[in-house]
Structure formats: C-alpha cells, structure tokens
CSV table of C-alpha atoms and ligand atoms in Angstrom, one decimal:
chain,number,residue,atom,x,y,z
A,1,UNK,CA,25.3,-54.1,-0.1
A,2,UNK,CA,23.7,-57.6,0.3
A,3,UNK,CA,23.0,-57.7,-3.4
A,4,UNK,CA,26.6,-57.0,-4.3
A,5,UNK,CA,27.7,-59.8,-2.0
A,6,UNK,CA,25.5,-62.2,-3.9
A,7,UNK,CA,27.0,-61.1,-7.2
A,8,UNK,CA,30.5,-61.6,-5.8
A,9,UNK,CA,29.5,-65.1,-4.5
A,10,UNK,CA,28.0,-65.9,-7.9
A,11,UNK,CA,31.3,-65.0,-9.6
A,12,UNK,CA,33.4,-66.9,-7.0
A,13,UNK,CA,31.1,-70.0,-7.2
A,14,UNK,CA,31.3,-70.1,-11.0
A,15,UNK,CA,35.0,-69.6,-11.0
A,16,UNK,CA,35.5,-72.2,-8.3
A,17,UNK,CA,33.1,-74.7,-10.0
A,18,UNK,CA,35.0,-74.3,-13.3
A,19,UNK,CA,38.3,-74.6,-11.6
A,20,UNK,CA,37.2,-77.8,-9.8
A,21,UNK,CA,35.7,-79.5,-12.9
A,22,UNK,CA,38.8,-78.5,-14.8
A,23,UNK,CA,41.1,-79.8,-12.1
A,24,UNK,CA,39.3,-83.2,-12.1
A,25,UNK,CA,39.8,-83.5,-15.9
A,26,UNK,CA,43.3,-82.1,-15.5
A,27,UNK,CA,42.6,-78.7,-17.3
A,28,UNK,CA,42.3,-76.4,-14.3
A,29,UNK,CA,43.1,-73.2,-16.3
A,30,UNK,CA,40.5,-74.0,-18.9
A,31,UNK,CA,37.9,-74.9,-16.2
A,32,UNK,CA,38.5,-71.5,-14.5
A,33,UNK,CA,38.2,-69.7,-17.9
A,34,UNK,CA,34.9,-71.5,-18.7
A,35,UNK,CA,33.5,-70.6,-15.2
A,36,UNK,CA,34.4,-66.9,-15.7
A,37,UNK,CA,33.0,-66.9,-19.2
A,38,UNK,CA,29.7,-68.3,-17.9
A,39,UNK,CA,29.6,-65.4,-15.5
A,40,UNK,CA,30.3,-63.0,-18.3
A,41,UNK,CA,27.6,-64.5,-20.5
A,42,UNK,CA,25.1,-64.2,-17.6
A,43,UNK,CA,25.8,-60.4,-17.3
A,44,UNK,CA,25.9,-59.9,-21.0
A,45,UNK,CA,22.5,-61.4,-21.3
A,46,UNK,CA,21.1,-59.0,-18.7
A,47,UNK,CA,22.8,-56.1,-20.4
A,48,UNK,CA,21.2,-57.1,-23.7
A,49,UNK,CA,17.8,-57.3,-22.1
A,50,UNK,CA,18.2,-53.8,-20.5
A,51,UNK,CA,19.3,-52.4,-23.8
A,52,UNK,CA,16.4,-54.0,-25.7
A,53,UNK,CA,13.9,-52.8,-23.0
A,54,UNK,CA,15.1,-49.2,-23.1
A,55,UNK,CA,15.3,-48.9,-26.9
A,56,UNK,CA,12.2,-50.9,-27.9
A,57,UNK,CA,9.6,-50.7,-25.1
A,58,UNK,CA,10.7,-48.2,-22.5
A,59,UNK,CA,7.1,-47.6,-21.4
A,60,UNK,CA,6.5,-51.4,-20.7
A,61,UNK,CA,7.3,-53.2,-17.5
A,62,UNK,CA,11.0,-54.1,-17.2
A,63,UNK,CA,12.2,-57.6,-17.9
A,64,UNK,CA,12.2,-60.0,-14.9
A,65,UNK,CA,15.6,-60.2,-13.2
A,66,UNK,CA,17.0,-60.9,-9.8
A,67,UNK,CA,19.9,-59.5,-7.9
A,68,UNK,CA,21.6,-56.3,-8.8
A,69,UNK,CA,20.1,-56.4,-12.3
A,70,UNK,CA,16.6,-56.7,-10.9
A,71,UNK,CA,17.2,-53.7,-8.6
A,72,UNK,CA,18.6,-51.7,-11.5
A,73,UNK,CA,15.6,-52.5,-13.7
A,74,UNK,CA,13.2,-51.5,-10.9
A,75,UNK,CA,14.9,-48.2,-10.2
A,76,UNK,CA,15.1,-47.3,-13.8
A,77,UNK,CA,11.5,-48.1,-14.2
A,78,UNK,CA,10.4,-46.0,-11.3
A,79,UNK,CA,12.6,-43.1,-12.4
A,80,UNK,CA,11.2,-43.2,-15.9
A,81,UNK,CA,7.6,-43.3,-14.5
A,82,UNK,CA,8.4,-40.2,-12.3
A,83,UNK,CA,9.8,-38.3,-15.3
A,84,UNK,CA,6.8,-39.2,-17.4
A,85,UNK,CA,4.5,-37.8,-14.7
A,86,UNK,CA,6.4,-34.6,-14.4
A,87,UNK,CA,6.4,-34.2,-18.2
A,88,UNK,CA,2.7,-34.7,-18.4
A,89,UNK,CA,2.1,-32.2,-15.6
A,90,UNK,CA,4.3,-29.6,-17.2
A,91,UNK,CA,2.6,-30.2,-20.6
A,92,UNK,CA,-0.7,-29.7,-18.9
A,93,UNK,CA,0.4,-26.4,-17.4
A,94,UNK,CA,1.7,-25.2,-20.7
A,95,UNK,CA,-1.5,-26.2,-22.4
A,96,UNK,CA,-3.6,-24.4,-19.8
A,97,UNK,CA,-1.5,-21.2,-20.1
A,98,UNK,CA,-1.7,-21.4,-23.9
A,99,UNK,CA,-5.5,-22.0,-23.7
A,100,UNK,CA,-6.0,-19.0,-21.3
A,101,UNK,CA,-3.8,-16.7,-23.5
A,102,UNK,CA,-5.7,-18.0,-26.5
A,103,UNK,CA,-9.0,-17.0,-24.8
A,104,UNK,CA,-7.7,-13.5,-24.1
A,105,UNK,CA,-9.0,-10.7,-26.2
A,106,UNK,CA,-5.6,-8.9,-26.1
A,107,UNK,CA,-2.8,-9.9,-28.3
A,108,UNK,CA,0.0,-11.8,-26.7
A,109,UNK,CA,3.3,-12.4,-28.5
A,110,UNK,CA,6.3,-14.2,-26.9
A,111,UNK,CA,9.7,-13.1,-28.1
A,112,UNK,CA,13.0,-14.7,-27.5
A,113,UNK,CA,16.1,-12.8,-26.4
A,114,UNK,CA,16.9,-11.6,-30.0
A,115,UNK,CA,13.3,-10.3,-30.5
A,116,UNK,CA,12.3,-13.2,-32.7
A,117,UNK,CA,8.6,-14.3,-32.4
A,118,UNK,CA,8.2,-17.7,-30.7
A,119,UNK,CA,4.5,-18.0,-30.0
A,120,UNK,CA,1.3,-15.8,-30.2
A,121,UNK,CA,-2.4,-16.2,-29.7
A,122,UNK,CA,-5.1,-15.8,-32.3
A,123,UNK,CA,-5.9,-12.3,-31.2
A,124,UNK,CA,-2.4,-11.3,-32.4
A,125,UNK,CA,-3.2,-12.8,-35.8
A,126,UNK,CA,-6.4,-10.7,-35.9
A,127,UNK,CA,-4.9,-7.5,-34.7
A,128,UNK,CA,-1.3,-7.6,-35.9
A,129,UNK,CA,-1.7,-9.9,-39.0
A,130,UNK,CA,0.7,-12.6,-37.8
A,131,UNK,CA,0.5,-15.9,-39.7
A,132,UNK,CA,1.5,-19.0,-37.8
A,133,UNK,CA,3.4,-20.9,-40.4
A,134,UNK,CA,5.0,-18.0,-42.1
A,135,UNK,CA,6.0,-15.6,-39.4
A,136,UNK,CA,7.4,-17.9,-36.6
A,137,UNK,CA,11.1,-17.1,-36.0
A,138,UNK,CA,10.9,-13.7,-37.7
A,139,UNK,CA,12.0,-10.6,-35.9
A,140,UNK,CA,9.1,-8.6,-34.5
A,141,UNK,CA,10.3,-5.4,-36.2
A,142,UNK,CA,9.9,-7.1,-39.6
A,143,UNK,CA,6.1,-7.1,-38.9
A,144,UNK,CA,5.7,-4.0,-36.9
A,145,UNK,CA,7.7,-1.5,-39.0
A,146,UNK,CA,6.4,1.8,-37.6
A,147,UNK,CA,9.6,3.8,-36.6
A,148,UNK,CA,7.9,4.7,-33.3
A,149,UNK,CA,7.5,1.0,-32.5
A,150,UNK,CA,11.1,0.2,-33.5
A,151,UNK,CA,12.3,3.1,-31.2
A,152,UNK,CA,10.1,1.8,-28.4
A,153,UNK,CA,11.3,-1.7,-28.8
A,154,UNK,CA,15.0,-0.8,-28.7
A,155,UNK,CA,14.9,1.8,-25.9
A,156,UNK,CA,14.0,-1.0,-23.4
A,157,UNK,CA,12.2,1.5,-21.3
A,158,UNK,CA,8.7,0.0,-21.2
A,159,UNK,CA,7.2,1.9,-18.2
A,160,UNK,CA,4.8,3.7,-20.5
A,161,UNK,CA,2.7,2.0,-23.1
A,162,UNK,CA,2.8,3.0,-26.8
A,163,UNK,CA,-0.3,3.8,-28.8
A,164,UNK,CA,-0.3,3.1,-32.5
A,165,UNK,CA,-2.7,2.1,-35.3
A,166,UNK,CA,-2.8,-1.6,-36.2
A,167,UNK,CA,-0.5,-2.5,-39.2
A,168,UNK,CA,-3.4,-4.3,-40.9
A,169,UNK,CA,-6.3,-2.0,-40.1
A,170,UNK,CA,-6.0,1.8,-40.1
A,171,UNK,CA,-9.2,2.2,-38.1
A,172,UNK,CA,-8.0,0.1,-35.2
A,173,UNK,CA,-6.0,1.8,-32.4
A,174,UNK,CA,-3.7,-0.4,-30.4
A,175,UNK,CA,-1.9,0.1,-27.1
A,176,UNK,CA,1.4,-1.8,-27.0
A,177,UNK,CA,3.1,-2.8,-23.7
A,178,UNK,CA,6.3,-4.9,-23.5
A,179,UNK,CA,7.5,-6.8,-20.4
A,180,UNK,CA,11.0,-8.1,-20.0
A,181,UNK,CA,11.3,-11.5,-18.3
A,182,UNK,CA,13.6,-14.5,-17.9
A,183,UNK,CA,16.8,-14.5,-19.9
A,184,UNK,CA,16.2,-11.1,-21.7
A,185,UNK,CA,13.0,-12.5,-23.3
A,186,UNK,CA,10.1,-10.2,-24.0
A,187,UNK,CA,6.3,-10.5,-23.8
A,188,UNK,CA,4.5,-8.2,-26.1
A,189,UNK,CA,0.9,-7.4,-25.4
A,190,UNK,CA,-1.4,-5.3,-27.6
A,191,UNK,CA,-4.9,-4.1,-26.5
A,192,UNK,CA,-7.6,-2.7,-28.8
A,193,UNK,CA,-8.4,0.8,-27.5
A,194,UNK,CA,-10.3,2.0,-30.6
A,195,UNK,CA,-13.4,2.8,-28.6
A,196,UNK,CA,-11.6,4.6,-25.9
A,197,UNK,CA,-9.6,6.6,-28.4
A,198,UNK,CA,-12.8,7.7,-30.2
A,199,UNK,CA,-14.3,8.8,-27.0
A,200,UNK,CA,-11.2,10.8,-26.1
A,201,UNK,CA,-11.2,12.3,-29.6
A,202,UNK,CA,-14.9,13.3,-29.2
A,203,UNK,CA,-14.2,14.8,-25.8
A,204,UNK,CA,-11.4,16.9,-27.2
A,205,UNK,CA,-13.4,18.0,-30.2
A,206,UNK,CA,-16.3,18.9,-28.0
A,207,UNK,CA,-14.3,21.1,-25.8
A,208,UNK,CA,-12.5,22.7,-28.8
A,209,UNK,CA,-15.9,23.4,-30.5
A,210,UNK,CA,-17.6,24.7,-27.5
A,211,UNK,CA,-14.7,27.1,-26.7
A,212,UNK,CA,-14.6,28.2,-30.3
A,213,UNK,CA,-18.4,28.9,-30.3
A,214,UNK,CA,-18.1,30.9,-27.1
A,215,UNK,CA,-15.5,33.2,-28.4
A,216,UNK,CA,-17.7,35.3,-30.7
A,217,UNK,CA,-20.5,36.0,-28.2
A,218,UNK,CA,-17.9,36.8,-25.6
A,219,UNK,CA,-16.1,39.3,-27.9
A,220,UNK,CA,-19.4,41.0,-28.6
A,221,UNK,CA,-20.3,41.2,-24.9
A,222,UNK,CA,-16.9,42.5,-24.0
A,223,UNK,CA,-17.0,45.1,-26.7
A,224,UNK,CA,-20.4,46.5,-25.6
A,225,UNK,CA,-19.3,46.5,-22.0
A,226,UNK,CA,-16.3,48.5,-22.8
A,227,UNK,CA,-18.3,51.0,-24.7
A,228,UNK,CA,-20.8,51.3,-21.8
A,229,UNK,CA,-17.9,51.7,-19.4
A,230,UNK,CA,-17.0,55.0,-21.0
A,231,UNK,CA,-20.4,56.3,-19.8
A,232,UNK,CA,-20.0,54.7,-16.4
A,233,UNK,CA,-19.7,58.1,-14.7
A,234,UNK,CA,-23.2,59.0,-15.9
A,235,UNK,CA,-24.7,55.9,-14.3
A,236,UNK,CA,-25.9,55.5,-10.7
A,237,UNK,CA,-23.1,54.0,-8.6
A,238,UNK,CA,-25.1,50.7,-8.2
A,239,UNK,CA,-25.1,50.1,-12.0
A,240,UNK,CA,-21.5,51.3,-12.4
A,241,UNK,CA,-20.4,48.6,-9.9
A,242,UNK,CA,-22.5,45.9,-11.7
A,243,UNK,CA,-21.0,47.0,-15.1
A,244,UNK,CA,-17.5,46.8,-13.6
A,245,UNK,CA,-18.1,43.3,-12.3
A,246,UNK,CA,-19.6,42.2,-15.6
A,247,UNK,CA,-16.5,43.4,-17.4
A,248,UNK,CA,-14.3,41.6,-14.9
A,249,UNK,CA,-16.2,38.3,-15.3
A,250,UNK,CA,-16.3,38.6,-19.1
A,251,UNK,CA,-12.6,39.1,-19.1
A,252,UNK,CA,-12.2,35.9,-17.0
A,253,UNK,CA,-14.4,33.9,-19.3
A,254,UNK,CA,-12.3,35.1,-22.3
A,255,UNK,CA,-9.2,34.0,-20.6
A,256,UNK,CA,-10.7,30.6,-19.8
A,257,UNK,CA,-11.9,30.1,-23.4
A,258,UNK,CA,-8.5,31.1,-24.8
A,259,UNK,CA,-6.7,28.7,-22.4
A,260,UNK,CA,-9.2,25.9,-23.3
A,261,UNK,CA,-8.5,26.5,-27.0
A,262,UNK,CA,-4.8,26.5,-26.5
A,263,UNK,CA,-5.0,23.3,-24.5
A,264,UNK,CA,-7.1,21.7,-27.2
A,265,UNK,CA,-4.7,22.7,-29.9
A,266,UNK,CA,-1.8,21.3,-27.8
A,267,UNK,CA,-3.6,18.0,-27.5
A,268,UNK,CA,-4.9,17.7,-31.1
A,269,UNK,CA,-2.2,18.8,-33.4
A,270,UNK,CA,1.2,17.0,-33.3
A,271,UNK,CA,3.3,20.1,-33.1
A,272,UNK,CA,7.0,20.4,-34.1
A,273,UNK,CA,6.5,22.4,-37.3
A,274,UNK,CA,7.6,25.7,-35.7
A,275,UNK,CA,10.5,24.4,-33.7
A,276,UNK,CA,13.6,26.5,-33.9
A,277,UNK,CA,16.6,27.3,-31.7
A,278,UNK,CA,15.4,30.0,-29.3
A,279,UNK,CA,17.4,32.8,-27.8
A,280,UNK,CA,16.6,32.2,-24.2
A,281,UNK,CA,18.0,35.5,-22.9
A,282,UNK,CA,15.5,37.5,-25.0
A,283,UNK,CA,12.7,35.1,-24.1
A,284,UNK,CA,13.4,35.3,-20.3
A,285,UNK,CA,13.7,39.0,-20.3
A,286,UNK,CA,10.5,39.5,-22.2
A,287,UNK,CA,8.5,37.2,-19.8
A,288,UNK,CA,10.2,39.1,-16.9
A,289,UNK,CA,8.8,42.4,-18.3
A,290,UNK,CA,5.3,40.9,-18.6
A,291,UNK,CA,5.5,39.5,-15.1
A,292,UNK,CA,6.7,42.8,-13.7
A,293,UNK,CA,3.7,44.5,-15.3
A,294,UNK,CA,1.4,42.0,-13.6
A,295,UNK,CA,3.2,42.5,-10.3
A,296,UNK,CA,3.1,46.3,-10.6
A,297,UNK,CA,6.2,46.7,-8.4
A,298,UNK,CA,5.0,44.3,-5.6
A,299,UNK,CA,7.7,41.7,-6.3
A,300,UNK,CA,11.4,41.6,-7.2
A,301,UNK,CA,11.7,39.6,-10.5
A,302,UNK,CA,15.2,38.5,-11.7
A,303,UNK,CA,16.6,36.6,-14.6
A,304,UNK,CA,19.5,34.2,-14.1
A,305,UNK,CA,21.3,32.9,-17.2
A,306,UNK,CA,24.2,30.6,-16.6
A,307,UNK,CA,25.0,30.0,-20.2
A,308,UNK,CA,23.2,31.4,-23.3
A,309,UNK,CA,22.7,28.0,-25.1
A,310,UNK,CA,19.6,27.9,-27.3
A,311,UNK,CA,16.7,25.6,-26.8
A,312,UNK,CA,15.1,23.8,-29.8
A,313,UNK,CA,11.4,24.5,-29.4
A,314,UNK,CA,8.3,26.4,-30.3
A,315,UNK,CA,8.8,30.1,-29.3
A,316,UNK,CA,5.0,30.6,-28.8
A,317,UNK,CA,4.6,27.4,-26.7
A,318,UNK,CA,7.7,27.9,-24.5
A,319,UNK,CA,6.8,31.5,-23.9
A,320,UNK,CA,3.3,30.4,-22.9
A,321,UNK,CA,4.6,27.8,-20.4
A,322,UNK,CA,7.2,30.2,-18.9
A,323,UNK,CA,4.6,33.0,-18.6
A,324,UNK,CA,2.2,30.7,-16.8
A,325,UNK,CA,4.9,29.7,-14.3
A,326,UNK,CA,6.0,33.3,-13.9
A,327,UNK,CA,2.5,34.7,-13.5
A,328,UNK,CA,1.6,32.0,-11.0
A,329,UNK,CA,4.6,33.1,-9.0
A,330,UNK,CA,3.4,36.7,-9.0
A,331,UNK,CA,-0.2,35.7,-8.2
A,332,UNK,CA,0.5,33.2,-5.4
A,333,UNK,CA,3.3,34.9,-3.5
A,334,UNK,CA,2.8,37.8,-1.1
A,335,UNK,CA,4.1,41.3,-1.7
A,336,UNK,CA,7.9,41.7,-1.4
A,337,UNK,CA,8.6,38.2,-2.6
A,338,UNK,CA,11.6,37.4,-4.9
A,339,UNK,CA,11.0,35.6,-8.1
A,340,UNK,CA,13.8,34.2,-10.3
A,341,UNK,CA,13.5,33.0,-13.9
A,342,UNK,CA,16.5,30.7,-14.6
A,343,UNK,CA,18.0,29.0,-17.6
A,344,UNK,CA,20.6,26.3,-16.8
A,345,UNK,CA,21.8,24.3,-19.7
A,346,UNK,CA,24.1,21.4,-18.8
A,347,UNK,CA,25.7,18.2,-20.2
A,348,UNK,CA,22.8,15.9,-19.4
A,349,UNK,CA,20.0,18.4,-20.4
A,350,UNK,CA,18.7,21.8,-19.5
A,351,UNK,CA,16.5,23.3,-16.8
A,352,UNK,CA,14.2,26.2,-17.3
A,353,UNK,CA,12.9,27.1,-13.9
A,354,UNK,CA,10.9,29.6,-12.0
A,355,UNK,CA,11.6,29.9,-8.3
A,356,UNK,CA,10.0,32.0,-5.6
A,357,UNK,CA,10.3,32.5,-1.9
A,358,UNK,CA,6.6,32.8,-1.2
A,359,UNK,CA,4.4,30.7,1.0
A,360,UNK,CA,5.0,27.4,-0.9
A,361,UNK,CA,2.6,24.5,-1.4
A,362,UNK,CA,1.8,21.6,0.8
A,363,UNK,CA,3.5,18.5,-0.7
A,364,UNK,CA,0.1,16.6,-0.6
A,365,UNK,CA,-1.1,18.8,-3.4
A,366,UNK,CA,1.9,18.4,-5.7
A,367,UNK,CA,0.9,15.2,-7.5
A,368,UNK,CA,-2.4,16.7,-8.6
A,369,UNK,CA,-1.3,20.3,-9.3
A,370,UNK,CA,-1.1,19.9,-13.1
A,371,UNK,CA,-4.7,18.5,-13.4
A,372,UNK,CA,-7.1,20.8,-15.1
A,373,UNK,CA,-8.9,23.1,-12.6
A,374,UNK,CA,-7.1,21.7,-9.6
A,375,UNK,CA,-6.5,24.4,-7.1
A,376,UNK,CA,-4.9,24.4,-3.7
A,377,UNK,CA,-7.0,27.2,-2.3
A,378,UNK,CA,-10.2,27.3,-4.3
A,379,UNK,CA,-11.5,30.7,-3.0
A,380,UNK,CA,-8.2,32.6,-3.4
A,381,UNK,CA,-7.4,31.3,-6.9
A,382,UNK,CA,-10.6,32.7,-8.4
A,383,UNK,CA,-9.7,36.0,-6.9
A,384,UNK,CA,-6.2,36.0,-8.5
A,385,UNK,CA,-7.7,35.7,-12.0
A,386,UNK,CA,-6.2,32.2,-12.8
A,387,UNK,CA,-8.2,29.9,-15.1
A,388,UNK,CA,-7.1,26.7,-13.3
A,389,UNK,CA,-5.5,25.5,-16.6
A,390,UNK,CA,-2.1,27.1,-16.3
A,391,UNK,CA,-0.1,24.1,-15.1
A,392,UNK,CA,-2.0,21.8,-17.4
A,393,UNK,CA,-0.8,23.9,-20.3
A,394,UNK,CA,2.7,23.9,-19.0
A,395,UNK,CA,2.6,20.1,-18.8
A,396,UNK,CA,1.3,19.7,-22.4
A,397,UNK,CA,3.8,22.1,-23.8
A,398,UNK,CA,6.7,20.2,-22.1
A,399,UNK,CA,5.3,16.8,-23.4
A,400,UNK,CA,5.6,18.2,-26.9
A,401,UNK,CA,9.2,19.1,-26.2
A,402,UNK,CA,10.2,15.7,-24.7
A,403,UNK,CA,10.5,17.5,-21.4
A,404,UNK,CA,8.9,17.1,-17.9
A,405,UNK,CA,7.9,19.3,-15.1
A,406,UNK,CA,9.3,18.8,-11.6
A,407,UNK,CA,7.7,20.8,-8.7
A,408,UNK,CA,9.6,21.2,-5.5
A,409,UNK,CA,7.9,23.1,-2.7
A,410,UNK,CA,7.5,23.1,1.0
A,411,UNK,CA,5.1,25.3,3.0
A,412,UNK,CA,6.8,28.5,4.1
A,413,UNK,CA,9.8,27.9,1.9
A,414,UNK,CA,8.7,29.0,-1.6
A,415,UNK,CA,8.2,26.9,-4.7
A,416,UNK,CA,10.4,25.8,-7.6
A,417,UNK,CA,8.9,24.7,-10.9
A,418,UNK,CA,11.6,23.1,-13.1
A,419,UNK,CA,11.1,22.2,-16.8
A,420,UNK,CA,13.7,19.6,-17.6
A,421,UNK,CA,14.7,19.3,-21.3
A,422,UNK,CA,16.8,16.5,-22.7
A,423,UNK,CA,20.3,17.4,-24.0
A,424,UNK,CA,19.3,16.7,-27.6
A,425,UNK,CA,17.1,19.8,-27.4
A,426,UNK,CA,20.2,22.1,-26.8
A,427,UNK,CA,21.8,24.1,-29.6
A,428,UNK,CA,24.8,26.3,-29.6
A,429,UNK,CA,23.5,28.8,-32.1
A,430,UNK,CA,20.2,30.6,-32.4
A,431,UNK,CA,18.3,30.8,-35.7
B,1,LIG,P1,-4.5,28.7,-11.6
B,1,LIG,O1,-5.2,29.3,-12.8
B,1,LIG,O2,-5.5,28.5,-10.5
B,1,LIG,O3,-3.3,29.5,-11.3
B,1,LIG,P2,-2.7,26.7,-12.3
B,1,LIG,O4,-2.8,25.4,-12.9
B,1,LIG,O5,-1.7,27.7,-12.9
B,1,LIG,O6,-4.1,27.3,-12.1
B,1,LIG,O7,-2.1,26.4,-10.8
B,1,LIG,C1,-2.7,25.5,-10.0
B,1,LIG,C2,-2.6,25.8,-8.5
B,1,LIG,O8,-1.3,25.7,-8.1
B,1,LIG,C3,-3.0,27.3,-8.2
B,1,LIG,O9,-4.3,27.4,-8.0
B,1,LIG,C4,-2.1,27.6,-7.0
B,1,LIG,O10,-2.9,27.2,-5.8
B,1,LIG,C5,-1.0,26.6,-7.1
B,1,LIG,N1,0.3,27.4,-7.4
B,1,LIG,C6,0.8,27.5,-8.7
B,1,LIG,N2,2.0,28.2,-8.7
B,1,LIG,C7,2.2,28.5,-7.4
B,1,LIG,C8,3.3,29.2,-6.7
B,1,LIG,N3,4.3,29.7,-7.3
B,1,LIG,N4,3.2,29.3,-5.4
B,1,LIG,C9,2.1,28.7,-4.7
B,1,LIG,N5,1.1,28.1,-5.3
B,1,LIG,C10,1.1,27.9,-6.6
C-alpha cells in the first residue's frame, strides 16, 4: 500500500508544482496541465521499458525502476523464472519418458482421441513399419489394415490381447494390447511373441503327432485282445482277469488318444467351415439317448426345450461338447440323480446347459476345472473312465463358437454347466 501512496504523492506533487509555477506566471491552468503531463510522461516511459523488456529480452534482468514499477518488474521477473523452471522440469520428464519408451523392445504408439498416431518409438518403426515424417497424424487403421485389428480397435474392449502377424514381416507374430487413458486417448503396445508362438506350435504338433502315431499300435492291440477274449473261457481265471484288464486299459488309452487328437484339431485348424443352423431338439434328444445308454437306467435324464430356435455351429463339435457335459453328469452323480439337458434361446443370446442334482463340486476347484487332466477326485475319475480332457474340449469348442462356459456348483447341491452363446449365433430356421 505504501508504494501506491508514493505514486499518489508523486502525482499530487507534480500537479501542485505545475499549478504553483503556472500561478506565479499567471497561467495556473497551463502549469497544472504541464505537471500532469510530466507525470504521464514518467509512466509512459516505464511502460515503454516494460514492453521493450518483455518483447526483446524477456530472459534478461528487468530494467531498473523504483516504486510500483520496480515492484511490477521484480514480480514479473520472478514469475517468468518460475515458469521457465517448471517448463524445463516438464520437458526433462517428457524426454526421460520418451527415452525409456525408446529403449523398450516393445512397440509403443500414442494415439489421440480420434485414433490418429501422435508419437511412437523406434521398435514400432521396426515391427509395424511406421515412418516418422510420413505417418504422423494418420489414423492407425490406415497402417494396420487387418480386419481383426480394425474390429479389435473399434470394440473398445481391450481386456484380452490380440495376436496377429506383423504387417511388414509375415514371419513375425505380434501381440497387440490397447490401453485407454486421459481424454479417450489410446496407448497401443505390440510385443514380438514369434518365439513363444513357435514353441506353442511345436508343442501342439508334437502332441498331435504322438497321438496319431499311437493310434495304429493301439488299434492292433485292441483287435488282438478282442479276438483272444472270445477264447477267454478256455483260459485259467488268472489269465482271463488279466486279459479283461488289458482290454479295459487299451480302451482307455484309445479314448485318451482320440480326445487328444480332437483337442489338437480344435486348436490347430481355424474351424467355421462346417457351421450350419442346427436343429437343437434332435441334437439334445440324440445326446440324451447316448447318456441314457451310459447310465443304464441309474439316472433320470430329461430334455427341456423352451423354444426350438437353431444354433449356428458345427454339429460334430457341439455334439461333442454337449456329450462330454452329459456323460460327466452321468459319471459323477450318484444313482437316482436327475440330469437335465436344456436349450434356452433368448434376446441377449442362448444357453445350452446341463444340470444335475448330484454331489456338486467345491467352488475352489471351479477356476481350474477346464484345465487338461485337472480332476477333483483323482482316484475316482480314473475309475469312471474319463480322460481328464472332457471340459478342455468343451472350452475349446465354445471358443470356436464365440461362446463361453459358466460353471455353477455347490457341494451337495448339484452342478450346472452353462454354454453361453451370443445372439448373433441364433437362427430361426434350420438348414
Ligand atoms: P474327466 O475325464 O475326468 O471327466 P473332465 O474335464 O470332463 O475330465 O472333468 C474334470 C473334472 O470335473 C472331473 O474329474 C470331475 O471331478 C469334475 N466334474 C465334471 N462334471 C461334473 C459333475 N457334473 N458333477 C461333479 N463333478 C464333475
């Protein structure tokens, strides 16, 4: 406040001085005007210095001044210095982030809210073929044109990564992951998983080849055992028992090999060629008959069909999935249990489910139940004749039909296995 008082005093003194001198020479009005003009010139000169300083040498020390002007210059100088520091610090952070992203082996691409590319690291140039000067500002789908990527980009559901081949190198397999942040901006990351992909391919091929190679010797073995079995009554009981067990185990191995082969096929080929609208009533009734034969009258097996809408899928695969669920229900529920095979099409999708009122499964097992060879009760499962691959097959079949498996079970309250299909898979007519 003191500074402002001084400025007022300066104005009053100059006005009074001008007035006094003017009054002495009998031109009081002119004297006052000259006093005020002197004050105006003083302030204009300071304003001129401020303008020159800010436009020509804003980094330099401010011009010397006293009073309010001196205070104003100092404050502006300190504010500017603070701003410069913050700017340098932020630039340093951005540079460090860019350097660390640059050092990453994974591709990083920053996209704005429209999906246009703003910045990327050199790994992205190598893996995706981006060119700095040419591609900046272009939409990402102009460069990654695979329809699967375009779908993935537009669905905005980025919980699962997407695996695709690189657009510039057919041999390179990339795993894409998008993260939404800020004001609808996206961060696209791509990782080179070629080695992992090859290993996975080798594992699949190995299992498929071994299973295939085992099929012929097993068929020969089973054939001879069956022939010998016709003479079992001529053998001593000890040998007859052995022969019977050999037959049982060969049969188990044959089931195992055929399940392994089926799983490999489900994993290797893409599927979809034999998809047609399926008559669900016929399918459910046919599986009901097979399950009834396995149960041999020990269970009540029912079919519930709310509405006979068709499902677009592979007859062989859906039958295999449903049979696995129905046979499990027969194998793992005690005599007298009730099993229901149900088809419930609705507006948001359809549910193909198998429900039983058996002993149920402890919830702690549920997350791992679809893993290969995972069994709740190891000893009992072997005795039931299961291969340990049933639910893994179900899971793979459903994956190929855009569906998922939900298991709901509590000990003592039975189990419900629901296959949930999207509405796009429903058809009103069968083929
Ligand atoms: P398996 O060949 O052993 O039947 P699956 O993958 O088909 O292999 O099933 C995995 C395990 O899930 C089974 O070993 C069994 O313990 C359990 N299970 C499957 N279905 C049922 C059911 N309806 N009730 C109780 N347990 C079940």
